[in-house]
mmCIF file of C-alpha atoms and ligand atoms in Angstrom:
data_model
loop_
_atom_site.group_PDB
_atom_site.id
_atom_site.type_symbol
_atom_site.label_atom_id
_atom_site.label_comp_id
_atom_site.label_asym_id
_atom_site.label_seq_id
_atom_site.Cartn_x
_atom_site.Cartn_y
_atom_site.Cartn_z
ATOM 1 C CA MET A 182 2.069 27.614 -5.366
ATOM 2 C CA THR A 183 -0.416 24.914 -6.274
ATOM 3 C CA THR A 184 -3.236 23.639 -4.091
ATOM 4 C CA LEU A 185 -4.528 20.189 -4.953
ATOM 5 C CA LEU A 186 -7.462 18.177 -3.659
ATOM 6 C CA ALA A 187 -6.899 14.430 -4.057
ATOM 7 C CA ILE A 188 -9.405 11.604 -3.814
ATOM 8 C CA GLU A 189 -8.849 7.861 -3.353
ATOM 9 C CA SER A 190 -11.675 5.297 -3.490
ATOM 10 C CA SER A 191 -10.247 2.286 -5.329
ATOM 11 C CA CYS A 192 -10.998 -0.387 -2.735
ATOM 12 C CA ASP A 193 -12.374 -0.085 0.795
ATOM 13 C CA ASP A 194 -10.854 3.175 2.039
ATOM 14 C CA THR A 195 -12.472 6.518 1.255
ATOM 15 C CA SER A 196 -9.795 9.182 1.480
ATOM 16 C CA ALA A 197 -9.276 12.840 0.627
ATOM 17 C CA ALA A 198 -6.138 14.943 0.977
ATOM 18 C CA VAL A 199 -5.049 18.519 0.368
ATOM 19 C CA LEU A 200 -1.514 19.333 -0.761
ATOM 20 C CA ARG A 201 0.184 22.663 -1.281
ATOM 21 C CA ASP A 202 2.795 21.772 -3.889
ATOM 22 C CA ASP A 203 4.377 18.603 -2.475
ATOM 23 C CA VAL A 204 3.526 19.466 1.136
ATOM 24 C CA LEU A 205 0.689 17.554 2.742
ATOM 25 C CA LEU A 206 -1.859 19.728 4.557
ATOM 26 C CA SER A 207 -4.449 17.079 5.366
ATOM 27 C CA ASN A 208 -5.149 13.395 4.715
ATOM 28 C CA VAL A 209 -8.460 12.041 5.955
ATOM 29 C CA ILE A 210 -9.189 8.313 5.675
ATOM 30 C CA ALA A 211 -12.481 6.526 6.380
ATOM 31 C CA SER A 212 -11.805 2.795 6.577
ATOM 32 C CA GLN A 213 -14.771 0.505 6.039
ATOM 33 C CA LYS A 214 -15.291 -1.871 8.933
ATOM 34 C CA VAL A 215 -18.326 -3.489 7.293
ATOM 35 C CA HIS A 216 -16.175 -6.029 5.379
ATOM 36 C CA GLU A 217 -14.607 -7.626 8.460
ATOM 37 C CA GLN A 218 -17.610 -9.867 9.130
ATOM 38 C CA TYR A 219 -17.375 -11.232 5.561
ATOM 39 C CA GLY A 220 -13.637 -11.979 5.671
ATOM 40 C CA GLY A 221 -12.935 -9.822 2.605
ATOM 41 C CA VAL A 222 -14.071 -6.753 0.698
ATOM 42 C CA VAL A 223 -17.643 -6.997 -0.590
ATOM 43 C CA PRO A 224 -17.670 -4.716 -3.674
ATOM 44 C CA GLU A 225 -21.333 -3.749 -3.439
ATOM 45 C CA LEU A 226 -20.984 -2.737 0.215
ATOM 46 C CA ALA A 227 -17.740 -0.899 -0.535
ATOM 47 C CA SER A 228 -19.357 1.377 -3.120
ATOM 48 C CA ARG A 229 -22.265 2.111 -0.807
ATOM 49 C CA ALA A 230 -19.901 3.038 2.014
ATOM 50 C CA HIS A 231 -17.856 5.271 -0.334
ATOM 51 C CA GLU A 232 -21.085 7.047 -1.275
ATOM 52 C CA GLN A 233 -21.813 7.692 2.407
ATOM 53 C CA ASN A 234 -18.260 8.717 3.266
ATOM 54 C CA ILE A 235 -17.117 10.803 0.329
ATOM 55 C CA ILE A 236 -18.697 14.141 1.266
ATOM 56 C CA PRO A 237 -17.730 14.140 4.981
ATOM 57 C CA VAL A 238 -14.217 12.955 4.093
ATOM 58 C CA VAL A 239 -13.636 15.674 1.480
ATOM 59 C CA ASP A 240 -15.210 18.257 3.748
ATOM 60 C CA GLY A 241 -12.930 17.133 6.586
ATOM 61 C CA ALA A 242 -9.817 17.296 4.402
ATOM 62 C CA ILE A 243 -10.591 20.836 3.256
ATOM 63 C CA ARG A 244 -11.375 22.034 6.779
ATOM 64 C CA GLU A 245 -8.321 20.426 8.338
ATOM 65 C CA ALA A 246 -6.083 21.874 5.640
ATOM 66 C CA GLY A 247 -7.419 25.299 6.625
ATOM 67 C CA ILE A 248 -8.153 26.301 3.036
ATOM 68 C CA ARG A 249 -11.236 27.581 1.226
ATOM 69 C CA LYS A 250 -12.389 25.355 -1.617
ATOM 70 C CA GLU A 251 -11.960 28.262 -4.056
ATOM 71 C CA GLU A 252 -8.188 27.964 -3.477
ATOM 72 C CA ILE A 253 -8.087 24.499 -5.056
ATOM 73 C CA ASP A 254 -6.286 24.591 -8.420
ATOM 74 C CA ALA A 255 -7.060 21.040 -9.572
ATOM 75 C CA VAL A 256 -8.650 17.799 -8.388
ATOM 76 C CA ALA A 257 -6.626 14.584 -8.620
ATOM 77 C CA PHE A 258 -8.313 11.199 -8.314
ATOM 78 C CA THR A 259 -7.526 7.494 -8.546
ATOM 79 C CA ARG A 260 -8.775 6.318 -11.926
ATOM 80 C CA GLY A 261 -7.709 2.684 -11.432
ATOM 81 C CA PRO A 262 -6.920 -0.100 -10.938
ATOM 82 C CA GLY A 263 -9.507 -1.063 -8.366
ATOM 83 C CA LEU A 264 -13.122 -2.111 -7.898
ATOM 84 C CA MET A 265 -15.375 -0.498 -10.509
ATOM 85 C CA GLY A 266 -18.180 0.463 -8.129
ATOM 86 C CA SER A 267 -15.701 1.939 -5.651
ATOM 87 C CA LEU A 268 -13.765 3.861 -8.278
ATOM 88 C CA MET A 269 -16.933 5.300 -9.784
ATOM 89 C CA VAL A 270 -17.831 7.072 -6.560
ATOM 90 C CA GLY A 271 -14.471 8.866 -6.271
ATOM 91 C CA VAL A 272 -14.127 9.534 -10.000
ATOM 92 C CA SER A 273 -17.655 10.944 -10.355
ATOM 93 C CA PHE A 274 -17.266 13.048 -7.235
ATOM 94 C CA ALA A 275 -13.890 14.423 -8.384
ATOM 95 C CA LYS A 276 -15.274 15.353 -11.799
ATOM 96 C CA SER A 277 -18.386 17.049 -10.432
ATOM 97 C CA PHE A 278 -16.457 18.915 -7.761
ATOM 98 C CA ALA A 279 -13.892 20.145 -10.291
ATOM 99 C CA GLN A 280 -16.627 21.154 -12.725
ATOM 100 C CA ALA A 281 -18.420 23.113 -10.021
ATOM 101 C CA LEU A 282 -15.166 24.952 -9.264
ATOM 102 C CA GLY A 283 -14.257 25.327 -12.948
ATOM 103 C CA LYS A 284 -10.913 23.590 -12.310
ATOM 104 C CA PRO A 285 -9.096 20.803 -14.198
ATOM 105 C CA ILE A 286 -8.917 17.153 -13.170
ATOM 106 C CA ILE A 287 -5.873 14.870 -12.978
ATOM 107 C CA GLU A 288 -6.144 11.093 -13.274
ATOM 108 C CA VAL A 289 -3.808 9.013 -11.142
ATOM 109 C CA ASN A 290 -2.813 5.348 -11.337
ATOM 110 C CA HIS A 291 -3.194 3.811 -7.876
ATOM 111 C CA LEU A 292 0.026 1.769 -8.117
ATOM 112 C CA GLN A 293 2.122 4.735 -9.220
ATOM 113 C CA ALA A 294 0.605 6.673 -6.334
ATOM 114 C CA HIS A 295 1.765 4.034 -3.812
ATOM 115 C CA VAL A 296 5.334 4.320 -5.125
ATOM 116 C CA LEU A 297 5.304 8.126 -5.284
ATOM 117 C CA SER A 298 4.223 8.331 -1.633
ATOM 118 C CA HIS A 299 7.973 8.539 -0.919
ATOM 119 C CA PHE A 300 7.937 12.107 -2.247
ATOM 120 C CA ILE A 301 5.275 13.493 0.125
ATOM 121 C CA GLN A 302 6.643 16.272 2.296
ATOM 122 C CA ALA A 303 5.334 16.654 5.824
ATOM 123 C CA SER A 304 3.656 19.904 6.759
ATOM 124 C CA PRO A 305 6.051 22.263 8.604
ATOM 125 C CA GLN A 306 3.398 22.898 11.281
ATOM 126 C CA PRO A 307 2.019 20.004 13.289
ATOM 127 C CA LEU A 308 -1.550 19.427 12.134
ATOM 128 C CA SER A 309 -4.340 19.448 14.672
ATOM 129 C CA GLN A 310 -6.172 16.418 13.331
ATOM 130 C CA GLY A 311 -5.946 16.028 9.631
ATOM 131 C CA GLU A 312 -2.693 14.529 8.487
ATOM 132 C CA GLY A 313 -2.861 10.760 8.398
ATOM 133 C CA GLN A 314 -5.869 10.630 10.651
ATOM 134 C CA SER A 315 -8.650 8.197 10.124
ATOM 135 C CA LEU A 316 -12.294 8.985 10.738
ATOM 136 C CA GLN A 317 -12.871 5.571 12.252
ATOM 137 C CA GLN A 318 -9.481 4.319 13.310
ATOM 138 C CA PRO A 319 -6.748 6.132 15.221
ATOM 139 C CA ALA A 320 -3.504 6.602 13.268
ATOM 140 C CA GLN A 321 -0.850 4.071 14.301
ATOM 141 C CA ALA A 322 2.279 5.191 16.069
ATOM 142 C CA SER A 323 5.402 4.436 14.065
ATOM 143 C CA PRO A 324 8.146 2.490 15.887
ATOM 144 C CA LEU A 325 10.255 2.519 12.704
ATOM 145 C CA PRO A 326 9.700 5.962 11.234
ATOM 146 C CA GLY A 327 11.805 5.231 8.155
ATOM 147 C CA ARG A 328 14.164 7.559 6.388
ATOM 148 C CA GLY A 329 11.667 8.105 3.580
ATOM 149 C CA ALA A 330 9.775 10.547 5.785
ATOM 150 C CA GLY A 331 12.090 13.494 5.205
ATOM 151 C CA VAL A 332 14.745 12.395 2.703
ATOM 152 C CA ARG A 333 13.461 11.621 -0.762
ATOM 153 C CA PRO A 334 14.913 8.917 -2.996
ATOM 154 C CA THR A 335 16.798 10.010 -6.107
ATOM 155 C CA PHE A 336 16.603 8.285 -9.482
ATOM 156 C CA PRO A 337 17.237 5.553 -10.299
ATOM 157 C CA PHE A 338 15.931 3.578 -7.339
ATOM 158 C CA ILE A 339 14.217 0.256 -6.828
ATOM 159 C CA CYS A 340 10.814 -0.027 -5.231
ATOM 160 C CA LEU A 341 9.098 -3.177 -4.037
ATOM 161 C CA LEU A 342 5.376 -2.516 -4.395
ATOM 162 C CA VAL A 343 3.470 -4.953 -2.194
ATOM 163 C CA SER A 344 -0.254 -4.672 -1.558
ATOM 164 C CA GLY A 345 -3.375 -6.787 -1.390
ATOM 165 C CA GLY A 346 -3.653 -6.776 -5.170
ATOM 166 C CA HIS A 347 -0.110 -6.280 -6.477
ATOM 167 C CA THR A 348 3.467 -7.429 -6.044
ATOM 168 C CA GLN A 349 6.081 -5.856 -8.307
ATOM 169 C CA ILE A 350 9.757 -4.945 -8.296
ATOM 170 C CA LEU A 351 10.053 -1.609 -10.062
ATOM 171 C CA LEU A 352 13.085 0.293 -11.291
ATOM 172 C CA LEU A 353 12.273 3.983 -11.241
ATOM 173 C CA HIS A 354 14.029 6.097 -13.855
ATOM 174 C CA SER A 355 11.834 9.141 -13.157
ATOM 175 C CA HIS A 356 8.523 9.840 -11.404
ATOM 176 C CA PHE A 357 6.420 8.154 -14.066
ATOM 177 C CA ASP A 358 9.002 5.986 -15.804
ATOM 178 C CA MET A 359 8.666 2.807 -13.761
ATOM 179 C CA GLU A 360 10.232 -0.259 -15.347
ATOM 180 C CA ILE A 361 8.699 -3.514 -14.103
ATOM 181 C CA LEU A 362 11.621 -5.860 -13.360
ATOM 182 C CA GLY A 363 9.421 -8.608 -11.976
ATOM 183 C CA GLN A 364 5.972 -9.313 -10.617
ATOM 184 C CA THR A 365 3.786 -12.041 -9.237
ATOM 185 C CA ILE A 366 2.467 -14.579 -11.704
ATOM 186 C CA ASP A 367 -0.500 -15.427 -9.475
ATOM 187 C CA ASP A 368 -1.504 -14.119 -6.014
ATOM 188 C CA ALA A 369 -0.211 -10.867 -4.527
ATOM 189 C CA ALA A 370 1.874 -11.030 -1.335
ATOM 190 C CA GLY A 371 -0.861 -9.308 0.704
ATOM 191 C CA GLU A 372 -3.417 -11.731 -0.656
ATOM 192 C CA ALA A 373 -1.215 -14.684 0.415
ATOM 193 C CA ILE A 374 -0.845 -13.252 3.928
ATOM 194 C CA ASP A 375 -4.592 -12.587 4.161
ATOM 195 C CA LYS A 376 -5.337 -16.136 2.980
ATOM 196 C CA ALA A 377 -2.936 -17.631 5.537
ATOM 197 C CA ALA A 378 -4.775 -15.665 8.228
ATOM 198 C CA LYS A 379 -8.093 -16.897 6.899
ATOM 199 C CA ILE A 380 -6.892 -20.531 7.012
ATOM 200 C CA MET A 381 -6.051 -19.967 10.704
ATOM 201 C CA ASP A 382 -9.380 -18.157 11.203
ATOM 202 C CA LEU A 383 -7.655 -15.041 12.518
ATOM 203 C CA GLY A 384 -9.876 -12.372 10.955
ATOM 204 C CA TYR A 385 -9.647 -9.850 8.116
ATOM 205 C CA PRO A 386 -7.520 -8.159 6.947
ATOM 206 C CA GLY A 387 -5.015 -10.756 8.087
ATOM 207 C CA GLY A 388 -1.795 -8.828 7.404
ATOM 208 C CA PRO A 389 -1.795 -6.642 10.537
ATOM 209 C CA ILE A 390 -3.021 -9.573 12.702
ATOM 210 C CA ILE A 391 -0.265 -11.930 11.511
ATOM 211 C CA ASP A 392 2.279 -9.139 12.006
ATOM 212 C CA ARG A 393 1.130 -8.628 15.602
ATOM 213 C CA LEU A 394 0.992 -12.328 16.535
ATOM 214 C CA ALA A 395 4.331 -13.025 14.820
ATOM 215 C CA LYS A 396 6.086 -10.775 17.347
ATOM 216 C CA GLU A 397 5.477 -13.434 20.035
ATOM 217 C CA GLY A 398 6.509 -16.373 17.843
ATOM 218 C CA ASN A 399 9.569 -18.225 16.583
ATOM 219 C CA ALA A 400 10.055 -17.551 12.867
ATOM 220 C CA ASP A 401 12.128 -20.729 12.468
ATOM 221 C CA ALA A 402 9.586 -23.028 14.115
ATOM 222 C CA PHE A 403 8.141 -24.208 10.781
ATOM 223 C CA HIS A 404 9.519 -24.241 7.288
ATOM 224 C CA PHE A 405 7.475 -23.596 4.156
ATOM 225 C CA ALA A 406 9.094 -24.060 0.751
ATOM 226 C CA THR A 407 9.180 -21.174 -1.721
ATOM 227 C CA PRO A 408 8.903 -21.829 -5.466
ATOM 228 C CA GLN A 409 11.750 -21.501 -7.952
ATOM 229 C CA ILE A 410 10.607 -18.713 -10.267
ATOM 230 C CA ALA A 411 12.850 -17.241 -12.931
ATOM 231 C CA GLY A 412 14.255 -13.715 -12.779
ATOM 232 C CA TYR A 413 12.509 -11.242 -10.508
ATOM 233 C CA ASP A 414 9.041 -12.751 -10.706
ATOM 234 C CA TYR A 415 7.129 -14.162 -7.758
ATOM 235 C CA SER A 416 4.526 -16.822 -7.132
ATOM 236 C CA PHE A 417 2.538 -17.049 -3.902
ATOM 237 C CA SER A 418 -0.194 -19.576 -4.623
ATOM 238 C CA GLY A 419 2.121 -22.532 -3.878
ATOM 239 C CA ILE A 420 3.144 -21.120 -0.484
ATOM 240 C CA LYS A 421 -0.496 -20.706 0.443
ATOM 241 C CA THR A 422 -1.289 -24.294 -0.617
ATOM 242 C CA SER A 423 1.661 -25.799 1.239
ATOM 243 C CA PHE A 424 0.588 -23.856 4.349
ATOM 244 C CA LEU A 425 -2.944 -25.216 3.971
ATOM 245 C CA TYR A 426 -1.825 -28.840 3.498
ATOM 246 C CA PHE A 427 0.680 -28.593 6.344
ATOM 247 C CA LEU A 428 -2.060 -27.436 8.728
ATOM 248 C CA ARG A 429 -4.542 -30.009 7.464
ATOM 249 C CA ASP A 430 -2.073 -32.815 8.276
ATOM 250 C CA ARG A 431 -1.218 -31.421 11.709
ATOM 251 C CA LEU A 432 -4.860 -30.853 12.609
ATOM 252 C CA LYS A 433 -5.576 -34.542 11.980
ATOM 253 C CA GLU A 434 -3.118 -35.399 14.767
ATOM 254 C CA ASP A 435 -4.075 -32.533 17.046
ATOM 255 C CA PRO A 436 -7.288 -30.508 16.564
ATOM 256 C CA ASP A 437 -5.813 -27.709 18.731
ATOM 257 C CA PHE A 438 -2.636 -27.424 16.671
ATOM 258 C CA ILE A 439 -3.367 -23.909 15.349
ATOM 259 C CA GLU A 440 -4.398 -22.589 18.743
ATOM 260 C CA LYS A 441 -1.255 -24.021 20.412
ATOM 261 C CA HIS A 442 1.167 -22.782 17.734
ATOM 262 C CA LYS A 443 -0.532 -19.627 16.495
ATOM 263 C CA ALA A 444 2.351 -17.225 17.113
ATOM 264 C CA ASP A 445 4.968 -19.603 15.671
ATOM 265 C CA LEU A 446 2.811 -20.222 12.599
ATOM 266 C CA CYS A 447 2.369 -16.478 12.039
ATOM 267 C CA ALA A 448 6.073 -15.770 12.527
ATOM 268 C CA SER A 449 7.078 -18.632 10.203
ATOM 269 C CA ILE A 450 4.718 -17.841 7.329
ATOM 270 C CA GLN A 451 5.581 -14.131 7.626
ATOM 271 C CA LYS A 452 9.296 -14.947 7.463
ATOM 272 C CA THR A 453 8.756 -17.210 4.431
ATOM 273 C CA ILE A 454 6.945 -14.469 2.516
ATOM 274 C CA VAL A 455 9.190 -11.572 3.566
ATOM 275 C CA ASP A 456 12.434 -13.440 2.872
ATOM 276 C CA PHE A 457 11.140 -14.545 -0.528
ATOM 277 C CA LEU A 458 10.190 -10.931 -1.366
ATOM 278 C CA LEU A 459 13.457 -9.384 -0.258
ATOM 279 C CA LYS A 460 15.770 -12.019 -1.761
ATOM 280 C CA LYS A 461 14.672 -10.935 -5.237
ATOM 281 C CA VAL A 462 14.787 -7.242 -4.358
ATOM 282 C CA GLU A 463 18.382 -7.642 -3.162
ATOM 283 C CA LYS A 464 19.263 -9.563 -6.328
ATOM 284 C CA ALA A 465 17.691 -6.849 -8.499
ATOM 285 C CA ALA A 466 19.499 -4.012 -6.702
ATOM 286 C CA LEU A 467 22.828 -5.817 -7.137
ATOM 287 C CA LYS A 468 22.195 -6.583 -10.793
ATOM 288 C CA TYR A 469 21.095 -3.023 -11.671
ATOM 289 C CA ASN A 470 23.701 -1.477 -9.409
ATOM 290 C CA VAL A 471 21.126 0.599 -7.556
ATOM 291 C CA ARG A 472 21.940 1.793 -4.044
ATOM 292 C CA GLN A 473 18.522 3.047 -2.951
ATOM 293 C CA VAL A 474 15.705 0.625 -2.210
ATOM 294 C CA ALA A 475 12.139 1.549 -1.271
ATOM 295 C CA ILE A 476 9.033 -0.363 -0.276
ATOM 296 C CA ALA A 477 5.430 0.758 -0.798
ATOM 297 C CA GLY A 478 1.863 -0.539 -0.532
ATOM 298 C CA GLY A 479 -0.124 -2.061 2.330
ATOM 299 C CA VAL A 480 2.333 -4.889 3.046
ATOM 300 C CA SER A 481 5.155 -2.346 3.499
ATOM 301 C CA ALA A 482 3.558 -1.765 6.924
ATOM 302 C CA ASN A 483 4.833 -5.213 7.908
ATOM 303 C CA SER A 484 7.376 -4.934 10.693
ATOM 304 C CA ARG A 485 9.549 -7.818 9.497
ATOM 305 C CA LEU A 486 9.625 -6.478 5.931
ATOM 306 C CA ARG A 487 10.651 -3.069 7.284
ATOM 307 C CA SER A 488 13.380 -4.317 9.611
ATOM 308 C CA GLU A 489 14.749 -6.870 7.136
ATOM 309 C CA LEU A 490 14.922 -4.289 4.333
ATOM 310 C CA GLN A 491 16.828 -2.010 6.687
ATOM 311 C CA ARG A 492 19.198 -4.840 7.631
ATOM 312 C CA ILE A 493 19.909 -5.753 3.994
ATOM 313 C CA CYS A 494 20.457 -2.098 3.058
ATOM 314 C CA ASP A 495 22.792 -1.578 6.030
ATOM 315 C CA LYS A 496 24.759 -4.675 4.981
ATOM 316 C CA HIS A 497 25.339 -3.281 1.471
ATOM 317 C CA ARG A 498 25.528 0.355 2.590
ATOM 318 C CA TRP A 499 22.432 1.099 0.558
ATOM 319 C CA GLN A 500 19.777 3.565 1.575
ATOM 320 C CA ALA A 501 16.401 2.123 2.625
ATOM 321 C CA PHE A 502 13.202 4.096 2.066
ATOM 322 C CA ILE A 503 10.488 2.882 4.397
ATOM 323 C CA PRO A 504 7.227 4.839 4.294
ATOM 324 C CA PRO A 505 5.520 6.058 7.476
ATOM 325 C CA PHE A 506 2.627 3.696 8.347
ATOM 326 C CA LYS A 507 -0.019 6.214 7.318
ATOM 327 C CA PHE A 508 1.250 6.148 3.712
ATOM 328 C CA CYS A 509 1.529 2.339 3.410
ATOM 329 C CA THR A 510 -2.134 1.433 3.110
ATOM 330 C CA ASP A 511 -4.534 3.254 0.803
ATOM 331 C CA ASN A 512 -4.661 7.016 1.269
ATOM 332 C CA ALA A 513 -5.298 10.144 -0.799
ATOM 333 C CA ALA A 514 -2.009 11.847 0.106
ATOM 334 C CA MET A 515 -0.203 9.535 -2.320
ATOM 335 C CA VAL A 516 -2.778 10.348 -5.016
ATOM 336 C CA GLY A 517 -2.129 14.017 -4.333
ATOM 337 C CA ILE A 518 1.640 13.766 -4.763
ATOM 338 C CA ALA A 519 1.231 11.817 -8.015
ATOM 339 C CA GLY A 520 -1.295 14.445 -9.112
ATOM 340 C CA TYR A 521 1.131 17.225 -8.246
ATOM 341 C CA PHE A 522 3.857 15.821 -10.503
ATOM 342 C CA LYS A 523 1.312 15.540 -13.324
ATOM 343 C CA TYR A 524 0.118 19.095 -12.645
ATOM 344 C CA LEU A 525 3.697 20.310 -13.114
ATOM 345 C CA LYS A 526 3.744 18.597 -16.511
ATOM 346 C CA GLY A 527 0.336 20.048 -17.429
ATOM 347 C CA GLU A 528 -1.157 16.558 -17.728
ATOM 348 C CA PHE A 529 -4.856 17.081 -17.215
ATOM 349 C CA ALA A 530 -7.582 14.574 -17.966
ATOM 350 C CA ASP A 531 -10.675 14.852 -20.080
ATOM 351 C CA ILE A 532 -13.927 15.011 -18.125
ATOM 352 C CA SER A 533 -15.311 11.986 -20.026
ATOM 353 C CA LEU A 534 -12.542 9.656 -18.810
ATOM 354 C CA PRO A 535 -13.935 6.401 -17.324
ATOM 355 C CA PRO A 536 -12.342 4.450 -14.435
ATOM 356 C CA TYR A 537 -10.478 1.216 -15.183
ATOM 357 C CA THR A 538 -10.373 -1.910 -13.040
ATOM 358 C CA ARG A 539 -6.979 -3.288 -14.153
HETATM 359 O O1 KG4 B 60 -2.271 -1.097 -0.341
HETATM 360 P P1 KG4 B 60 -3.402 -1.685 0.407
HETATM 361 O O2 KG4 B 60 -4.016 -0.895 1.526
HETATM 362 O O3 KG4 B 60 -4.585 -2.020 -0.557
HETATM 363 C C1 KG4 B 60 -4.381 -2.522 -1.840
HETATM 364 O O4 KG4 B 60 -4.125 -1.699 -2.753
HETATM 365 O O5 KG4 B 60 -4.401 -3.766 -1.953
HETATM 366 O O6 KG4 B 60 -2.903 -3.119 0.928
HETATM 367 C C2 KG4 B 60 -3.724 -3.964 1.701
HETATM 368 C C3 KG4 B 60 -2.931 -5.199 2.062
HETATM 369 C C4 KG4 B 60 -3.748 -6.296 2.727
HETATM 370 O O7 KG4 B 60 -3.451 -7.536 2.125
HETATM 371 C C5 KG4 B 60 -3.268 -6.254 4.174
HETATM 372 O O8 KG4 B 60 -3.379 -7.481 4.853
HETATM 373 C C6 KG4 B 60 -1.829 -5.853 3.977
HETATM 374 O O9 KG4 B 60 -1.868 -4.869 2.975
HETATM 375 N N1 KG4 B 60 -1.214 -5.333 5.218
HETATM 376 C C7 KG4 B 60 -0.210 -5.963 5.880
HETATM 377 C C8 KG4 B 60 0.056 -5.187 7.030
HETATM 378 N N2 KG4 B 60 -0.787 -4.111 7.023
HETATM 379 C C9 KG4 B 60 -1.554 -4.233 5.897
HETATM 380 N N3 KG4 B 60 0.461 -7.091 5.601
HETATM 381 C C10 KG4 B 60 1.412 -7.465 6.465
HETATM 382 N N4 KG4 B 60 1.727 -6.795 7.587
HETATM 383 C C11 KG4 B 60 1.082 -5.650 7.909
HETATM 384 N N5 KG4 B 60 1.402 -4.987 9.018
HETATM 385 ZN ZN1 ZN B 61 -3.353 0.173 -2.556
#
């Protein structure tokens, strides 16, 4: 039995988790509210907040897991990609902590961790506080729990990785053999959603806000063209621009246009992005004859993406893997599961290893 401590600090969430083999014992997340007033992550403030949060978060994860730190067999951490100042806090902490314990370290790629979150096993006992809990935000209830929670995908399967920084269709041959079938050539899907929210002055991060407002709106109220991109690649910068120009023209006629049509605008732009994403995923699954399709990353929390993936999979009799909300956005549990699979292979990192941003 292996006990792993995992640390995630690549962007604006400080998180620590404890896993016993592939079973999650605790997952503490401190989200940084400080960026909201700036409409985006301010790197300098993010690293400062990580520095403040890292010790209480790790301490909380160990306590909530009910283990002693001497039981930890290795420390896994996100090495990259991410913001350098943010990564350095988690990487340096992980190295020092492991050195103090005389235990090895395991480097984890943040994107692989998002995908491997589908392999996290829930703790058999309900946890008092730890699992999926945030220090500053209550964990969301899950209206669509997703089959990924208990049943794990088998290889090969396709995973759509959609976050604030990345958009890729991956074909997984094994845990770490992820073939990139397609990816965005410019903005990430999450970035496009956040920018649309910013254009409407809705707040940051825009993804959850658009998702919430879209529930009250008509997704067919407005139409935004999607670009013709070859193969399984994506492009989101054009969608963002056409949304901007559309609103600019309407606002000339009616300065209250956004306010009057907010829900319809959110529902329509969300539909445009989700349908564009899933059309290529469906095409890829058909082409590669894969019958299991997963989603991962922050945007996989989107309710339309979740329900539409389920609908498409039901239509083809494929199996959909939809992560629980707590594993969609950045968390250390996913770093822990990736670290566990590396631990099994004996893949430990050298203590001198630096973080990487991309
Ligand atoms: O994976 P993540 O937490 O961080 C990165 O690695 O980027 O993803 C953050 C992204 C943001 O763009 C955020 O707006 C988006 O995920 N997001 C959502 C939802 N929840 C988070 N987008 C659409 N609908 C949501 N419910
Ligand atoms: Zn992420």
